[in-house]
Coordinates of C-alpha atoms and ligand atoms in Angstrom, one line a residue:
X1 CA -13.0 -33.1 -18.2
X2 CA -9.4 -34.7 -19.0
X3 CA -7.8 -37.5 -17.0
X4 CA -4.8 -36.2 -14.7
X5 CA -1.7 -37.6 -16.3
X6 CA 0.0 -41.1 -14.6
X7 CA 3.4 -39.5 -15.1
X8 CA 4.5 -36.0 -14.5
X9 CA 8.8 -35.3 -14.2
X10 CA 9.6 -31.8 -12.6
X11 CA 12.9 -30.5 -12.6
X12 CA 14.1 -28.4 -9.7
X13 CA 17.5 -26.2 -9.2
X14 CA 20.2 -25.8 -6.4
X15 CA 20.8 -23.0 -4.3
X16 CA 23.5 -20.9 -3.3
X17 CA 23.4 -18.5 -0.6
X18 CA 24.9 -15.4 -2.0
X19 CA 24.7 -14.1 1.6
X20 CA 23.8 -15.9 4.5
X21 CA 23.5 -13.7 8.1
X22 CA 23.0 -15.6 11.0
X23 CA 21.4 -14.3 14.3
X24 CA 20.4 -15.9 17.7
X25 CA 18.7 -19.3 17.7
X26 CA 15.1 -18.6 18.6
X27 CA 12.8 -20.8 21.4
X28 CA 12.3 -23.4 18.3
X29 CA 15.8 -23.9 17.9
X30 CA 16.0 -22.2 14.3
X31 CA 18.4 -19.3 14.1
X32 CA 16.8 -16.0 12.8
X33 CA 18.6 -15.5 9.3
X34 CA 18.7 -13.1 6.6
X35 CA 19.5 -15.0 3.6
X36 CA 20.0 -14.1 0.3
X37 CA 19.1 -17.3 -2.2
X38 CA 20.1 -17.8 -5.7
X39 CA 19.0 -20.8 -7.8
X40 CA 21.4 -21.8 -10.3
X41 CA 21.5 -24.5 -13.1
X42 CA 22.0 -28.1 -11.4
X43 CA 19.2 -30.0 -11.4
X44 CA 17.4 -33.0 -9.5
X45 CA 14.3 -34.5 -11.5
X46 CA 11.6 -35.9 -9.5
X47 CA 9.2 -38.2 -11.9
X48 CA 5.5 -38.9 -9.9
X49 CA 3.7 -41.9 -10.9
X50 CA 0.1 -42.7 -9.8
X51 CA 0.2 -45.6 -7.2
X52 CA -1.6 -46.6 -3.9
X53 CA 0.8 -45.6 -1.8
X54 CA 3.6 -43.1 -1.5
X55 CA 7.1 -44.9 -2.1
X56 CA 10.4 -43.2 -3.2
X57 CA 13.6 -44.8 -5.1
X58 CA 16.8 -42.5 -6.1
X59 CA 19.1 -42.8 -9.0
X60 CA 22.0 -40.9 -9.8
X61 CA 25.5 -39.4 -8.1
X62 CA 25.5 -40.5 -4.3
X63 CA 21.9 -42.1 -4.6
X64 CA 22.8 -44.4 -1.7
X65 CA 22.9 -41.8 0.7
X66 CA 19.4 -40.5 0.3
X67 CA 17.0 -42.1 2.3
X68 CA 14.0 -44.0 0.4
X69 CA 11.6 -44.6 3.3
X70 CA 9.0 -42.1 5.0
X71 CA 11.8 -39.6 6.2
X72 CA 12.9 -38.6 2.3
X73 CA 11.7 -34.9 2.0
X74 CA 9.9 -35.8 -1.1
X75 CA 8.0 -38.4 0.6
X76 CA 7.0 -35.9 3.4
X77 CA 5.8 -33.4 0.7
X78 CA 3.6 -35.5 -1.0
X79 CA 2.1 -37.0 2.1
X80 CA 1.9 -33.2 3.7
X81 CA 0.4 -32.3 0.2
X82 CA -2.4 -35.0 0.5
X83 CA -3.6 -34.5 3.8
X84 CA -3.7 -30.9 3.1
X85 CA -6.1 -31.6 0.2
X86 CA -9.6 -31.3 0.2
X87 CA -9.6 -34.4 -2.4
X88 CA -7.7 -36.7 0.5
X89 CA -11.0 -36.8 1.9
X90 CA -12.9 -38.2 -0.9
X91 CA -9.8 -40.3 -1.7
X92 CA -7.8 -41.3 1.2
X93 CA -5.2 -43.8 -0.9
X94 CA -3.8 -40.6 -2.6
X95 CA -0.4 -42.6 -3.6
X96 CA 2.8 -41.7 -5.6
X97 CA 6.0 -43.4 -6.6
X98 CA 8.6 -40.9 -6.8
X99 CA 11.7 -41.2 -8.7
X100 CA 14.2 -38.9 -7.6
X101 CA 17.2 -38.3 -10.3
X102 CA 20.4 -36.6 -8.5
X103 CA 22.2 -33.9 -10.1
X104 CA 22.1 -31.4 -7.2
X105 CA 25.3 -32.9 -4.6
X106 CA 23.8 -35.0 -1.5
X107 CA 24.2 -33.0 1.7
X108 CA 26.3 -30.5 -0.1
X109 CA 24.7 -27.2 1.5
X110 CA 22.9 -26.7 -2.2
X111 CA 19.1 -27.4 -0.8
X112 CA 19.0 -30.5 -2.8
X113 CA 16.6 -32.2 -0.5
X114 CA 14.3 -28.9 -0.4
X115 CA 14.6 -29.0 -4.5
X116 CA 13.3 -32.7 -4.2
X117 CA 10.3 -31.4 -1.8
X118 CA 9.4 -28.5 -4.2
X119 CA 9.6 -30.4 -7.1
X120 CA 7.4 -33.3 -5.2
X121 CA 4.8 -30.5 -4.3
X122 CA 4.7 -29.4 -7.8
X123 CA 4.4 -32.9 -9.5
X124 CA 2.0 -34.6 -7.1
X125 CA -0.3 -31.1 -7.3
X126 CA -0.5 -32.0 -11.0
X127 CA -0.6 -35.8 -11.0
X128 CA -3.4 -35.7 -8.2
X129 CA -5.5 -32.8 -10.0
X130 CA -5.4 -30.7 -6.9
X131 CA -5.1 -27.4 -8.8
X132 CA -3.6 -25.8 -5.2
X133 CA -2.1 -22.6 -6.2
X134 CA 1.4 -21.4 -5.4
X135 CA 0.3 -19.8 -2.1
X136 CA -1.0 -22.9 -0.9
X137 CA 2.0 -25.1 -1.8
X138 CA 4.3 -22.5 0.0
X139 CA 2.4 -22.5 3.0
X140 CA 2.8 -26.7 3.0
X141 CA 6.7 -25.9 1.9
X142 CA 7.4 -23.7 4.9
X143 CA 6.2 -26.6 7.4
X144 CA 9.0 -29.1 5.5
X145 CA 11.9 -27.1 6.0
X146 CA 13.4 -23.5 6.0
X147 CA 14.5 -24.1 2.3
X148 CA 11.5 -25.2 0.7
X149 CA 9.8 -21.9 0.1
X150 CA 12.6 -20.8 -1.9
X151 CA 12.6 -24.1 -3.9
X152 CA 9.4 -23.5 -4.7
X153 CA 9.9 -19.7 -6.1
X154 CA 13.6 -19.8 -7.4
X155 CA 15.3 -17.0 -9.5
X156 CA 17.3 -14.6 -6.4
X157 CA 15.3 -13.8 -3.4
X158 CA 16.0 -12.4 0.5
X159 CA 14.7 -14.8 2.8
X160 CA 14.0 -13.4 6.6
X161 CA 13.2 -15.4 9.5
X162 CA 14.0 -19.1 9.5
X163 CA 14.9 -17.7 5.5
X164 CA 11.3 -18.8 4.6
X165 CA 9.8 -15.1 4.3
X166 CA 10.9 -14.2 0.9
X167 CA 11.5 -11.3 -1.1
X168 CA 12.0 -11.7 -5.0
X169 CA 15.2 -9.7 -5.3
X170 CA 16.0 -7.2 -7.9
X171 CA 18.5 -8.9 -10.7
X172 CA 20.3 -8.1 -13.8
X173 CA 22.2 -10.1 -15.6
X174 CA 23.5 -14.2 -15.4
X175 CA 26.1 -15.2 -13.2
X176 CA 28.5 -17.7 -13.8
X177 CA 29.5 -20.5 -11.2
X178 CA 32.1 -23.1 -10.7
X179 CA 30.9 -25.5 -7.6
X180 CA 33.8 -27.6 -5.8
X181 CA 32.0 -30.8 -4.7
X182 CA 33.6 -32.5 -1.2
X183 CA 34.1 -36.2 -0.6
X184 CA 31.6 -36.2 2.4
X185 CA 28.7 -34.3 2.9
X186 CA 27.8 -32.0 6.0
X187 CA 24.9 -32.4 8.2
X188 CA 23.3 -28.8 8.5
X189 CA 22.3 -29.0 12.7
X190 CA 25.9 -30.2 13.1
X191 CA 27.0 -27.0 11.2
X192 CA 24.6 -24.7 13.3
X193 CA 25.8 -26.4 16.4
X194 CA 29.4 -25.8 15.6
X195 CA 28.2 -22.1 14.8
X196 CA 26.6 -21.7 18.1
X197 CA 29.9 -23.1 19.8
X198 CA 32.5 -20.8 18.1
X199 CA 30.1 -18.1 19.0
X200 CA 30.0 -19.0 22.6
X201 CA 33.7 -19.7 22.5
X202 CA 34.1 -16.2 21.5
X203 CA 31.8 -14.7 23.7
X204 CA 30.0 -12.4 21.0
X205 CA 26.4 -11.4 21.0
X206 CA 25.4 -11.4 17.6
X207 CA 23.5 -8.2 16.0
X208 CA 20.2 -8.6 14.0
X209 CA 21.3 -10.0 10.7
X210 CA 21.0 -7.7 7.9
X211 CA 20.8 -7.9 4.1
X212 CA 24.2 -6.5 2.9
X213 CA 23.5 -2.8 0.6
X214 CA 26.6 -4.0 -1.1
X215 CA 25.2 -7.2 -2.1
X216 CA 22.1 -5.9 -3.1
X217 CA 23.4 -2.7 -5.2
X218 CA 25.6 -5.5 -7.4
X219 CA 23.0 -7.6 -8.2
X220 CA 20.8 -4.6 -9.2
X221 CA 23.6 -3.3 -11.2
X222 CA 24.4 -6.6 -12.9
X223 CA 28.0 -6.3 -11.5
X224 CA 30.3 -9.8 -10.8
X225 CA 32.7 -8.1 -9.7
X226 CA 31.0 -6.3 -7.0
X227 CA 29.1 -9.2 -6.2
X228 CA 32.3 -11.3 -5.8
X229 CA 33.5 -9.0 -3.1
X230 CA 29.9 -8.7 -1.4
X231 CA 29.4 -12.8 -1.0
X232 CA 29.1 -13.6 2.9
X233 CA 28.4 -16.7 4.6
X234 CA 27.9 -16.9 8.6
X235 CA 28.4 -20.7 8.3
X236 CA 31.7 -20.9 6.9
X237 CA 34.1 -20.8 9.9
X238 CA 32.0 -23.5 11.5
X239 CA 31.8 -25.6 8.1
X240 CA 35.8 -24.9 7.6
X241 CA 36.0 -26.2 11.1
X242 CA 34.5 -29.2 10.7
X243 CA 36.2 -29.8 7.0
X244 CA 39.4 -27.8 7.7
X245 CA 40.5 -29.0 4.0
X246 CA 37.8 -26.4 2.6
X247 CA 40.4 -23.5 3.6
X248 CA 42.5 -24.9 0.9
X249 CA 39.7 -25.5 -1.6
X250 CA 38.6 -21.6 -1.2
X251 CA 42.1 -20.4 -1.6
X252 CA 42.6 -22.6 -4.8
X253 CA 39.5 -21.0 -6.3
X254 CA 40.4 -17.7 -5.5
X255 CA 44.1 -17.9 -6.5
X256 CA 43.0 -18.9 -9.9
X257 CA 40.3 -16.1 -11.2
X258 CA 37.5 -16.3 -9.0
X259 CA 35.8 -13.0 -8.2
X260 CA 34.6 -14.5 -5.0
X261 CA 34.3 -17.7 -3.5
X262 CA 32.1 -18.8 -0.5
X263 CA 31.0 -22.1 1.0
X264 CA 27.5 -22.8 -0.2
X265 CA 25.0 -22.9 3.1
X266 CA 26.0 -25.4 5.5
X267 CA 28.6 -26.9 3.4
X268 CA 30.7 -28.5 2.3
X269 CA 30.4 -27.5 -1.5
X270 CA 32.3 -24.5 -2.4
X271 CA 31.1 -21.9 -4.9
X272 CA 33.2 -19.4 -6.9
X273 CA 31.6 -16.6 -8.7
X274 CA 33.6 -15.9 -12.4
X275 CA 33.0 -13.5 -15.3
X276 CA 32.0 -15.7 -18.1
X277 CA 31.6 -19.0 -19.2
X278 CA 35.2 -19.5 -20.6
X279 CA 36.5 -18.5 -17.1
X280 CA 34.3 -20.8 -15.5
X281 CA 35.9 -24.0 -17.8
X282 CA 39.5 -22.7 -16.7
X283 CA 38.8 -22.6 -13.1
X284 CA 36.9 -26.1 -13.2
X285 CA 39.8 -27.5 -15.0
X286 CA 42.3 -26.0 -12.3
X287 CA 40.2 -27.1 -9.5
X288 CA 40.1 -30.7 -10.7
X289 CA 44.0 -30.9 -11.6
X290 CA 44.8 -29.1 -8.3
X291 CA 42.9 -32.2 -6.5
X292 CA 41.2 -30.0 -4.1
X293 CA 37.8 -31.2 -4.1
X294 CA 36.2 -34.6 -5.6
X295 CA 34.3 -33.4 -8.6
X296 CA 33.3 -29.5 -10.0
X297 CA 30.3 -28.4 -11.7
X298 CA 29.4 -25.6 -13.6
X299 CA 26.4 -23.6 -13.6
X300 CA 24.6 -20.1 -14.2
X301 CA 22.1 -18.5 -11.9
X302 CA 19.6 -17.2 -11.6
X303 CA 17.3 -20.0 -13.1
X304 CA 13.6 -20.0 -12.3
X305 CA 11.8 -22.6 -10.0
X306 CA 10.7 -26.4 -10.5
X307 CA 9.4 -26.5 -13.6
X308 CA 7.2 -29.7 -15.6
X309 CA 10.1 -31.4 -17.9
X310 CA 8.1 -34.4 -19.8
X311 CA 4.5 -34.2 -18.9
X312 CA 3.4 -37.5 -20.7
X313 CA 0.2 -38.2 -22.3
X314 CA -2.7 -40.3 -20.3
X315 CA -2.1 -44.2 -21.5
X316 CA -5.7 -45.3 -22.3
Ligands
C5P1 O1 14.3 -26.5 8.1 P1 15.3 -27.7 7.7 O2 15.2 -28.7 8.1 O3 16.2 -27.5 6.5 O4 16.8 -27.4 8.8 C1 17.7 -28.0 9.1 C2 18.2 -27.8 10.3 O5 19.2 -26.5 10.1 C3 17.3 -27.5 11.3 O6 17.1 -28.4 12.3 C4 18.3 -26.7 12.5 O7 19.1 -27.4 13.4 C5 19.1 -25.5 11.3 N1 18.8 -24.1 11.2 C6 18.6 -23.5 12.1 N2 18.3 -22.1 11.9 C7 17.8 -21.9 10.5 C8 17.5 -22.9 9.5 C9 18.0 -24.4 10.0 O8 19.1 -23.8 13.1 N3 17.1 -20.6 10.1

């Protein structure tokens, strides 16, 4: 039997919601959703090194805004995995030093924290030699947050319930994206609260959320033009209400060649779909020059879920 490696690095992608249809909040405070998740090539890397207890360090852009205590979602993922594994009974001191390298915008609506949690689950499962299957990891993921199960899956998938009951979607082709990153992050609960406030103010009662046929057909046909038209996000008015300058960011992207533009999840990152890599570069330059965002990123999707990145050999 080989020894478990002392250090494992896993790379996990960000997501954009191609559709986010929000229904009423349930008794648990969570809203009923239909969410079409799409994993894109912006990555966080999580390195898990054997240790006596669970600890977290963070580097990369906006690292200072990420908590390094036990509230960090990757630390909670490691603790939940340790608690769920039969090995924990035999070895109650299952620990890990997690190092997170941020490439996904922090509090940007792109599920960076969920990506870190998914990466930590995959890395610790390997590091501790637990051999838990995907289904067992998904069960732990669902308790950590609504976006964590998709972060384990990757690709493109339709989520219902809290957004955590997933069915992979049929997708043809690769899509080119430009992301406009904002100065400050937005809190997801704050955006949902603003969504509730706007809905109460309007006095509308929302119908049960439905997956968009136009969107699913566009994905199946590999048709970026149709996909651009079909992008929708029910949280967008709430995010724009809390950050009014996002209106100008979206408008600028749409006026300069984007096939569609949308706030990512609860925001404030804005996502623009373009036809190809060349257009992506053009739009990235335009958005930067226009000064309508803090910085830009280009990416493609869909990409697979977390992957072991640099498996190191055990030292002797
Ligand atoms: O599950 P997660 O911790 O990512 O969710 C963060 C917050 O987003 C929740 O506390 C809740 O306020 C809001 N949310 C929601 N309905 C969902 C998913 C998230 O209201 N389906």
